[in-house]
Amino acid sequence: MSRLAKWKTAIQMVAIGVLIVGNAGPAALPVVAIGEMLLWVAALLTLVTGYDYLRAGLAHITRAPRPHHAKTQHLA
C-alpha cells in the first residue's frame, strides 16, 4: 500500500499548487474547482492508506513475541 500513499502525496502536492495559483490561472479552466477536487481525492486516499497502516500496525502490536533462541550461560 506504500505506492498508493506516494500517489496520495503527489496528488496532494499538485492540488496545493493548483490552489495557490487559484483565480490567477487560465480563465478557460476551473482552476479552483480542479484543485479542490484533487484535494478531496487526496483526502479519500488518506483514509484508505491510513486504514491500511492502522491494520498493519495493530497486527504488529498484537502478534506474539518471538522466543529467543540464544544459549544461556551459567556462571558457576
Short mmCIF file of the N, C-alpha and C atoms (twelve columns), coordinates in Angstrom:
data_MODEL
# 
_entry.id   MODEL 
# 
loop_
_atom_site.group_PDB 
_atom_site.id 
_atom_site.type_symbol 
_atom_site.label_atom_id 
_atom_site.label_alt_id 
_atom_site.label_comp_id 
_atom_site.label_asym_id 
_atom_site.label_seq_id 
_atom_site.Cartn_x 
_atom_site.Cartn_y 
_atom_site.Cartn_z 
_atom_site.pdbx_PDB_model_num 
ATOM 1   N N  . MET A 1  0.824   -1.198  0.000   1 
ATOM 2   C CA . MET A 1  0.000   0.000   0.000   1 
ATOM 3   C C  . MET A 1  0.866   1.258   0.000   1 
ATOM 4   N N  . SER A 2  2.154   1.098   0.134   1 
ATOM 5   C CA . SER A 2  3.055   2.241   0.159   1 
ATOM 6   C C  . SER A 2  2.990   3.034   -1.148  1 
ATOM 7   N N  . ARG A 3  2.821   2.344   -2.251  1 
ATOM 8   C CA . ARG A 3  2.755   3.037   -3.545  1 
ATOM 9   C C  . ARG A 3  1.521   3.949   -3.596  1 
ATOM 10  N N  . LEU A 4  0.405   3.482   -3.039  1 
ATOM 11  C CA . LEU A 4  -0.804  4.301   -3.008  1 
ATOM 12  C C  . LEU A 4  -0.589  5.549   -2.146  1 
ATOM 13  N N  . ALA A 5  0.153   5.406   -1.066  1 
ATOM 14  C CA . ALA A 5  0.459   6.554   -0.208  1 
ATOM 15  C C  . ALA A 5  1.319   7.570   -0.957  1 
ATOM 16  N N  . LYS A 6  2.211   7.092   -1.791  1 
ATOM 17  C CA . LYS A 6  3.041   8.006   -2.592  1 
ATOM 18  C C  . LYS A 6  2.179   8.757   -3.617  1 
ATOM 19  N N  . TRP A 7  1.228   8.063   -4.220  1 
ATOM 20  C CA . TRP A 7  0.301   8.720   -5.146  1 
ATOM 21  C C  . TRP A 7  -0.527  9.769   -4.412  1 
ATOM 22  N N  . LYS A 8  -0.961  9.438   -3.208  1 
ATOM 23  C CA . LYS A 8  -1.743  10.380  -2.401  1 
ATOM 24  C C  . LYS A 8  -0.947  11.645  -2.157  1 
ATOM 25  N N  . THR A 9  0.311   11.492  -1.798  1 
ATOM 26  C CA . THR A 9  1.158   12.656  -1.540  1 
ATOM 27  C C  . THR A 9  1.359   13.476  -2.801  1 
ATOM 28  N N  . ALA A 10 1.573   12.818  -3.922  1 
ATOM 29  C CA . ALA A 10 1.766   13.538  -5.189  1 
ATOM 30  C C  . ALA A 10 0.503   14.314  -5.565  1 
ATOM 31  N N  . ILE A 11 -0.652  13.690  -5.433  1 
ATOM 32  C CA . ILE A 11 -1.913  14.369  -5.750  1 
ATOM 33  C C  . ILE A 11 -2.130  15.548  -4.818  1 
ATOM 34  N N  . GLN A 12 -1.790  15.364  -3.557  1 
ATOM 35  C CA . GLN A 12 -1.940  16.432  -2.572  1 
ATOM 36  C C  . GLN A 12 -1.052  17.627  -2.921  1 
ATOM 37  N N  . MET A 13 0.182   17.367  -3.321  1 
ATOM 38  C CA . MET A 13 1.100   18.457  -3.678  1 
ATOM 39  C C  . MET A 13 0.625   19.197  -4.931  1 
ATOM 40  N N  . VAL A 14 0.141   18.443  -5.908  1 
ATOM 41  C CA . VAL A 14 -0.388  19.086  -7.125  1 
ATOM 42  C C  . VAL A 14 -1.610  19.932  -6.774  1 
ATOM 43  N N  . ALA A 15 -2.480  19.407  -5.922  1 
ATOM 44  C CA . ALA A 15 -3.680  20.146  -5.522  1 
ATOM 45  C C  . ALA A 15 -3.306  21.456  -4.834  1 
ATOM 46  N N  . ILE A 16 -2.325  21.412  -3.968  1 
ATOM 47  C CA . ILE A 16 -1.893  22.635  -3.276  1 
ATOM 48  C C  . ILE A 16 -1.342  23.640  -4.272  1 
ATOM 49  N N  . GLY A 17 -0.538  23.162  -5.218  1 
ATOM 50  C CA . GLY A 17 -0.009  24.065  -6.245  1 
ATOM 51  C C  . GLY A 17 -1.111  24.695  -7.077  1 
ATOM 52  N N  . VAL A 18 -2.089  23.895  -7.458  1 
ATOM 53  C CA . VAL A 18 -3.209  24.406  -8.256  1 
ATOM 54  C C  . VAL A 18 -4.015  25.414  -7.448  1 
ATOM 55  N N  . LEU A 19 -4.228  25.134  -6.167  1 
ATOM 56  C CA . LEU A 19 -4.994  26.061  -5.333  1 
ATOM 57  C C  . LEU A 19 -4.232  27.356  -5.070  1 
ATOM 58  N N  . ILE A 20 -2.917  27.294  -5.016  1 
ATOM 59  C CA . ILE A 20 -2.129  28.521  -4.862  1 
ATOM 60  C C  . ILE A 20 -2.291  29.406  -6.090  1 
ATOM 61  N N  . VAL A 21 -2.287  28.786  -7.261  1 
ATOM 62  C CA . VAL A 21 -2.493  29.555  -8.499  1 
ATOM 63  C C  . VAL A 21 -3.882  30.186  -8.483  1 
ATOM 64  N N  . GLY A 22 -4.876  29.400  -8.088  1 
ATOM 65  C CA . GLY A 22 -6.233  29.906  -7.921  1 
ATOM 66  C C  . GLY A 22 -6.778  30.621  -9.132  1 
ATOM 67  N N  . ASN A 23 -7.378  31.758  -8.898  1 
ATOM 68  C CA . ASN A 23 -8.026  32.529  -9.965  1 
ATOM 69  C C  . ASN A 23 -7.039  33.202  -10.901 1 
ATOM 70  N N  . ALA A 24 -5.757  33.162  -10.586 1 
ATOM 71  C CA . ALA A 24 -4.748  33.724  -11.483 1 
ATOM 72  C C  . ALA A 24 -4.436  32.767  -12.633 1 
ATOM 73  N N  . GLY A 25 -4.987  31.579  -12.592 1 
ATOM 74  C CA . GLY A 25 -4.763  30.592  -13.648 1 
ATOM 75  C C  . GLY A 25 -5.553  30.926  -14.900 1 
ATOM 76  N N  . PRO A 26 -5.478  30.053  -15.898 1 
ATOM 77  C CA . PRO A 26 -6.195  30.287  -17.155 1 
ATOM 78  C C  . PRO A 26 -7.701  30.424  -16.919 1 
ATOM 79  N N  . ALA A 27 -8.276  31.416  -17.549 1 
ATOM 80  C CA . ALA A 27 -9.705  31.674  -17.375 1 
ATOM 81  C C  . ALA A 27 -10.567 30.562  -17.977 1 
ATOM 82  N N  . ALA A 28 -10.022 29.834  -18.936 1 
ATOM 83  C CA . ALA A 28 -10.781 28.778  -19.595 1 
ATOM 84  C C  . ALA A 28 -10.925 27.535  -18.711 1 
ATOM 85  N N  . LEU A 29 -10.114 27.428  -17.667 1 
ATOM 86  C CA . LEU A 29 -10.161 26.254  -16.789 1 
ATOM 87  C C  . LEU A 29 -10.719 26.631  -15.419 1 
ATOM 88  N N  . PRO A 30 -11.522 25.753  -14.843 1 
ATOM 89  C CA . PRO A 30 -11.991 25.991  -13.466 1 
ATOM 90  C C  . PRO A 30 -10.896 25.565  -12.475 1 
ATOM 91  N N  . VAL A 31 -9.853  26.391  -12.357 1 
ATOM 92  C CA . VAL A 31 -8.646  26.031  -11.612 1 
ATOM 93  C C  . VAL A 31 -8.963  25.702  -10.155 1 
ATOM 94  N N  . VAL A 32 -9.753  26.526  -9.502  1 
ATOM 95  C CA . VAL A 32 -10.064 26.303  -8.094  1 
ATOM 96  C C  . VAL A 32 -10.851 24.999  -7.924  1 
ATOM 97  N N  . ALA A 33 -11.790 24.745  -8.792  1 
ATOM 98  C CA . ALA A 33 -12.577 23.510  -8.708  1 
ATOM 99  C C  . ALA A 33 -11.690 22.276  -8.919  1 
ATOM 100 N N  . ILE A 34 -10.750 22.373  -9.842  1 
ATOM 101 C CA . ILE A 34 -9.820  21.262  -10.079 1 
ATOM 102 C C  . ILE A 34 -8.967  21.028  -8.838  1 
ATOM 103 N N  . GLY A 35 -8.459  22.104  -8.249  1 
ATOM 104 C CA . GLY A 35 -7.648  21.987  -7.041  1 
ATOM 105 C C  . GLY A 35 -8.420  21.385  -5.886  1 
ATOM 106 N N  . GLU A 36 -9.660  21.820  -5.718  1 
ATOM 107 C CA . GLU A 36 -10.494 21.269  -4.639  1 
ATOM 108 C C  . GLU A 36 -10.798 19.798  -4.871  1 
ATOM 109 N N  . MET A 37 -11.079 19.427  -6.124  1 
ATOM 110 C CA . MET A 37 -11.357 18.032  -6.446  1 
ATOM 111 C C  . MET A 37 -10.132 17.165  -6.157  1 
ATOM 112 N N  . LEU A 38 -8.956  17.633  -6.533  1 
ATOM 113 C CA . LEU A 38 -7.737  16.879  -6.264  1 
ATOM 114 C C  . LEU A 38 -7.491  16.747  -4.764  1 
ATOM 115 N N  . LEU A 39 -7.804  17.791  -4.024  1 
ATOM 116 C CA . LEU A 39 -7.636  17.732  -2.574  1 
ATOM 117 C C  . LEU A 39 -8.586  16.715  -1.947  1 
ATOM 118 N N  . TRP A 40 -9.810  16.634  -2.470  1 
ATOM 119 C CA . TRP A 40 -10.757 15.624  -1.971  1 
ATOM 120 C C  . TRP A 40 -10.293 14.211  -2.315  1 
ATOM 121 N N  . VAL A 41 -9.720  14.031  -3.504  1 
ATOM 122 C CA . VAL A 41 -9.182  12.723  -3.878  1 
ATOM 123 C C  . VAL A 41 -8.057  12.342  -2.913  1 
ATOM 124 N N  . ALA A 42 -7.187  13.299  -2.607  1 
ATOM 125 C CA . ALA A 42 -6.097  13.043  -1.661  1 
ATOM 126 C C  . ALA A 42 -6.653  12.706  -0.276  1 
ATOM 127 N N  . ALA A 43 -7.723  13.373  0.121   1 
ATOM 128 C CA . ALA A 43 -8.335  13.084  1.427   1 
ATOM 129 C C  . ALA A 43 -8.889  11.663  1.468   1 
ATOM 130 N N  . LEU A 44 -9.534  11.235  0.397   1 
ATOM 131 C CA . LEU A 44 -10.055 9.861   0.345   1 
ATOM 132 C C  . LEU A 44 -8.927  8.837   0.368   1 
ATOM 133 N N  . LEU A 45 -7.854  9.127   -0.364  1 
ATOM 134 C CA . LEU A 45 -6.711  8.221   -0.352  1 
ATOM 135 C C  . LEU A 45 -6.048  8.198   1.024   1 
ATOM 136 N N  . THR A 46 -6.103  9.307   1.742   1 
ATOM 137 C CA . THR A 46 -5.576  9.349   3.111   1 
ATOM 138 C C  . THR A 46 -6.340  8.374   3.995   1 
ATOM 139 N N  . LEU A 47 -7.655  8.323   3.842   1 
ATOM 140 C CA . LEU A 47 -8.459  7.383   4.628   1 
ATOM 141 C C  . LEU A 47 -8.108  5.940   4.293   1 
ATOM 142 N N  . VAL A 48 -7.950  5.651   3.004   1 
ATOM 143 C CA . VAL A 48 -7.643  4.283   2.572   1 
ATOM 144 C C  . VAL A 48 -6.269  3.859   3.083   1 
ATOM 145 N N  . THR A 49 -5.260  4.687   2.842   1 
ATOM 146 C CA . THR A 49 -3.909  4.319   3.262   1 
ATOM 147 C C  . THR A 49 -3.782  4.348   4.786   1 
ATOM 148 N N  . GLY A 50 -4.473  5.265   5.441   1 
ATOM 149 C CA . GLY A 50 -4.441  5.314   6.900   1 
ATOM 150 C C  . GLY A 50 -5.018  4.057   7.513   1 
ATOM 151 N N  . TYR A 51 -6.107  3.563   6.952   1 
ATOM 152 C CA . TYR A 51 -6.712  2.317   7.432   1 
ATOM 153 C C  . TYR A 51 -5.748  1.155   7.248   1 
ATOM 154 N N  . ASP A 52 -5.073  1.124   6.101   1 
ATOM 155 C CA . ASP A 52 -4.134  0.045   5.836   1 
ATOM 156 C C  . ASP A 52 -2.968  0.086   6.826   1 
ATOM 157 N N  . TYR A 53 -2.434  1.291   7.098   1 
ATOM 158 C CA . TYR A 53 -1.344  1.414   8.062   1 
ATOM 159 C C  . TYR A 53 -1.812  1.045   9.470   1 
ATOM 160 N N  . LEU A 54 -3.033  1.426   9.825   1 
ATOM 161 C CA . LEU A 54 -3.584  1.078   11.129  1 
ATOM 162 C C  . LEU A 54 -3.710  -0.435  11.277  1 
ATOM 163 N N  . ARG A 55 -4.227  -1.084  10.242  1 
ATOM 164 C CA . ARG A 55 -4.391  -2.540  10.270  1 
ATOM 165 C C  . ARG A 55 -3.039  -3.239  10.398  1 
ATOM 166 N N  . ALA A 56 -2.050  -2.767  9.667   1 
ATOM 167 C CA . ALA A 56 -0.712  -3.367  9.743   1 
ATOM 168 C C  . ALA A 56 -0.094  -3.127  11.118  1 
ATOM 169 N N  . GLY A 57 -0.308  -1.940  11.664  1 
ATOM 170 C CA . GLY A 57 0.237   -1.636  12.980  1 
ATOM 171 C C  . GLY A 57 -0.394  -2.463  14.070  1 
ATOM 172 N N  . LEU A 58 -1.700  -2.630  14.012  1 
ATOM 173 C CA . LEU A 58 -2.382  -3.450  15.012  1 
ATOM 174 C C  . LEU A 58 -1.949  -4.912  14.921  1 
ATOM 175 N N  . ALA A 59 -1.752  -5.404  13.708  1 
ATOM 176 C CA . ALA A 59 -1.282  -6.783  13.544  1 
ATOM 177 C C  . ALA A 59 0.115   -6.934  14.144  1 
ATOM 178 N N  . HIS A 60 0.933   -5.920  13.996  1 
ATOM 179 C CA . HIS A 60 2.289   -5.955  14.549  1 
ATOM 180 C C  . HIS A 60 2.257   -5.920  16.075  1 
ATOM 181 N N  . ILE A 61 1.369   -5.116  16.635  1 
ATOM 182 C CA . ILE A 61 1.288   -4.981  18.089  1 
ATOM 183 C C  . ILE A 61 0.723   -6.240  18.732  1 
ATOM 184 N N  . THR A 62 -0.282  -6.838  18.123  1 
ATOM 185 C CA . THR A 62 -0.948  -7.992  18.734  1 
ATOM 186 C C  . THR A 62 -0.247  -9.313  18.452  1 
ATOM 187 N N  . ARG A 63 0.763   -9.305  17.611  1 
ATOM 188 C CA . ARG A 63 1.490   -10.532 17.299  1 
ATOM 189 C C  . ARG A 63 2.301   -10.969 18.521  1 
ATOM 190 N N  . ALA A 64 2.318   -12.257 18.774  1 
ATOM 191 C CA . ALA A 64 3.065   -12.792 19.915  1 
ATOM 192 C C  . ALA A 64 4.560   -12.598 19.685  1 
ATOM 193 N N  . PRO A 65 5.303   -12.264 20.724  1 
ATOM 194 C CA . PRO A 65 6.750   -12.074 20.546  1 
ATOM 195 C C  . PRO A 65 7.437   -13.390 20.205  1 
ATOM 196 N N  . ARG A 66 8.489   -13.293 19.444  1 
ATOM 197 C CA . ARG A 66 9.260   -14.481 19.062  1 
ATOM 198 C C  . ARG A 66 10.135  -14.913 20.239  1 
ATOM 199 N N  . PRO A 67 10.235  -16.210 20.452  1 
ATOM 200 C CA . PRO A 67 11.118  -16.672 21.534  1 
ATOM 201 C C  . PRO A 67 12.578  -16.499 21.125  1 
ATOM 202 N N  . HIS A 68 13.407  -16.201 22.103  1 
ATOM 203 C CA . HIS A 68 14.836  -16.049 21.825  1 
ATOM 204 C C  . HIS A 68 15.488  -17.425 21.833  1 
ATOM 205 N N  . HIS A 69 16.332  -17.686 20.876  1 
ATOM 206 C CA . HIS A 69 16.998  -18.982 20.770  1 
ATOM 207 C C  . HIS A 69 18.449  -18.894 21.219  1 
ATOM 208 N N  . ALA A 70 18.795  -17.847 21.920  1 
ATOM 209 C CA . ALA A 70 20.166  -17.689 22.370  1 
ATOM 210 C C  . ALA A 70 20.460  -18.649 23.519  1 
ATOM 211 N N  . LYS A 71 21.662  -19.169 23.549  1 
ATOM 212 C CA . LYS A 71 22.064  -20.059 24.635  1 
ATOM 213 C C  . LYS A 71 22.334  -19.230 25.872  1 
ATOM 214 N N  . THR A 72 21.880  -19.718 27.008  1 
ATOM 215 C CA . THR A 72 22.144  -19.010 28.259  1 
ATOM 216 C C  . THR A 72 23.438  -19.530 28.848  1 
ATOM 217 N N  . GLN A 73 24.192  -18.640 29.417  1 
ATOM 218 C CA . GLN A 73 25.442  -19.019 30.046  1 
ATOM 219 C C  . GLN A 73 25.256  -19.048 31.549  1 
ATOM 220 N N  . HIS A 74 25.694  -20.130 32.164  1 
ATOM 221 C CA . HIS A 74 25.583  -20.267 33.614  1 
ATOM 222 C C  . HIS A 74 26.946  -19.951 34.222  1 
ATOM 223 N N  . LEU A 75 26.928  -19.075 35.162  1 
ATOM 224 C CA . LEU A 75 28.167  -18.765 35.867  1 
ATOM 225 C C  . LEU A 75 28.257  -19.642 37.106  1 
ATOM 226 N N  . ALA A 76 29.339  -20.384 37.237  1 
ATOM 227 C CA . ALA A 76 29.478  -21.266 38.402  1 
ATOM 228 C C  . ALA A 76 30.687  -20.914 39.218  1 
# 
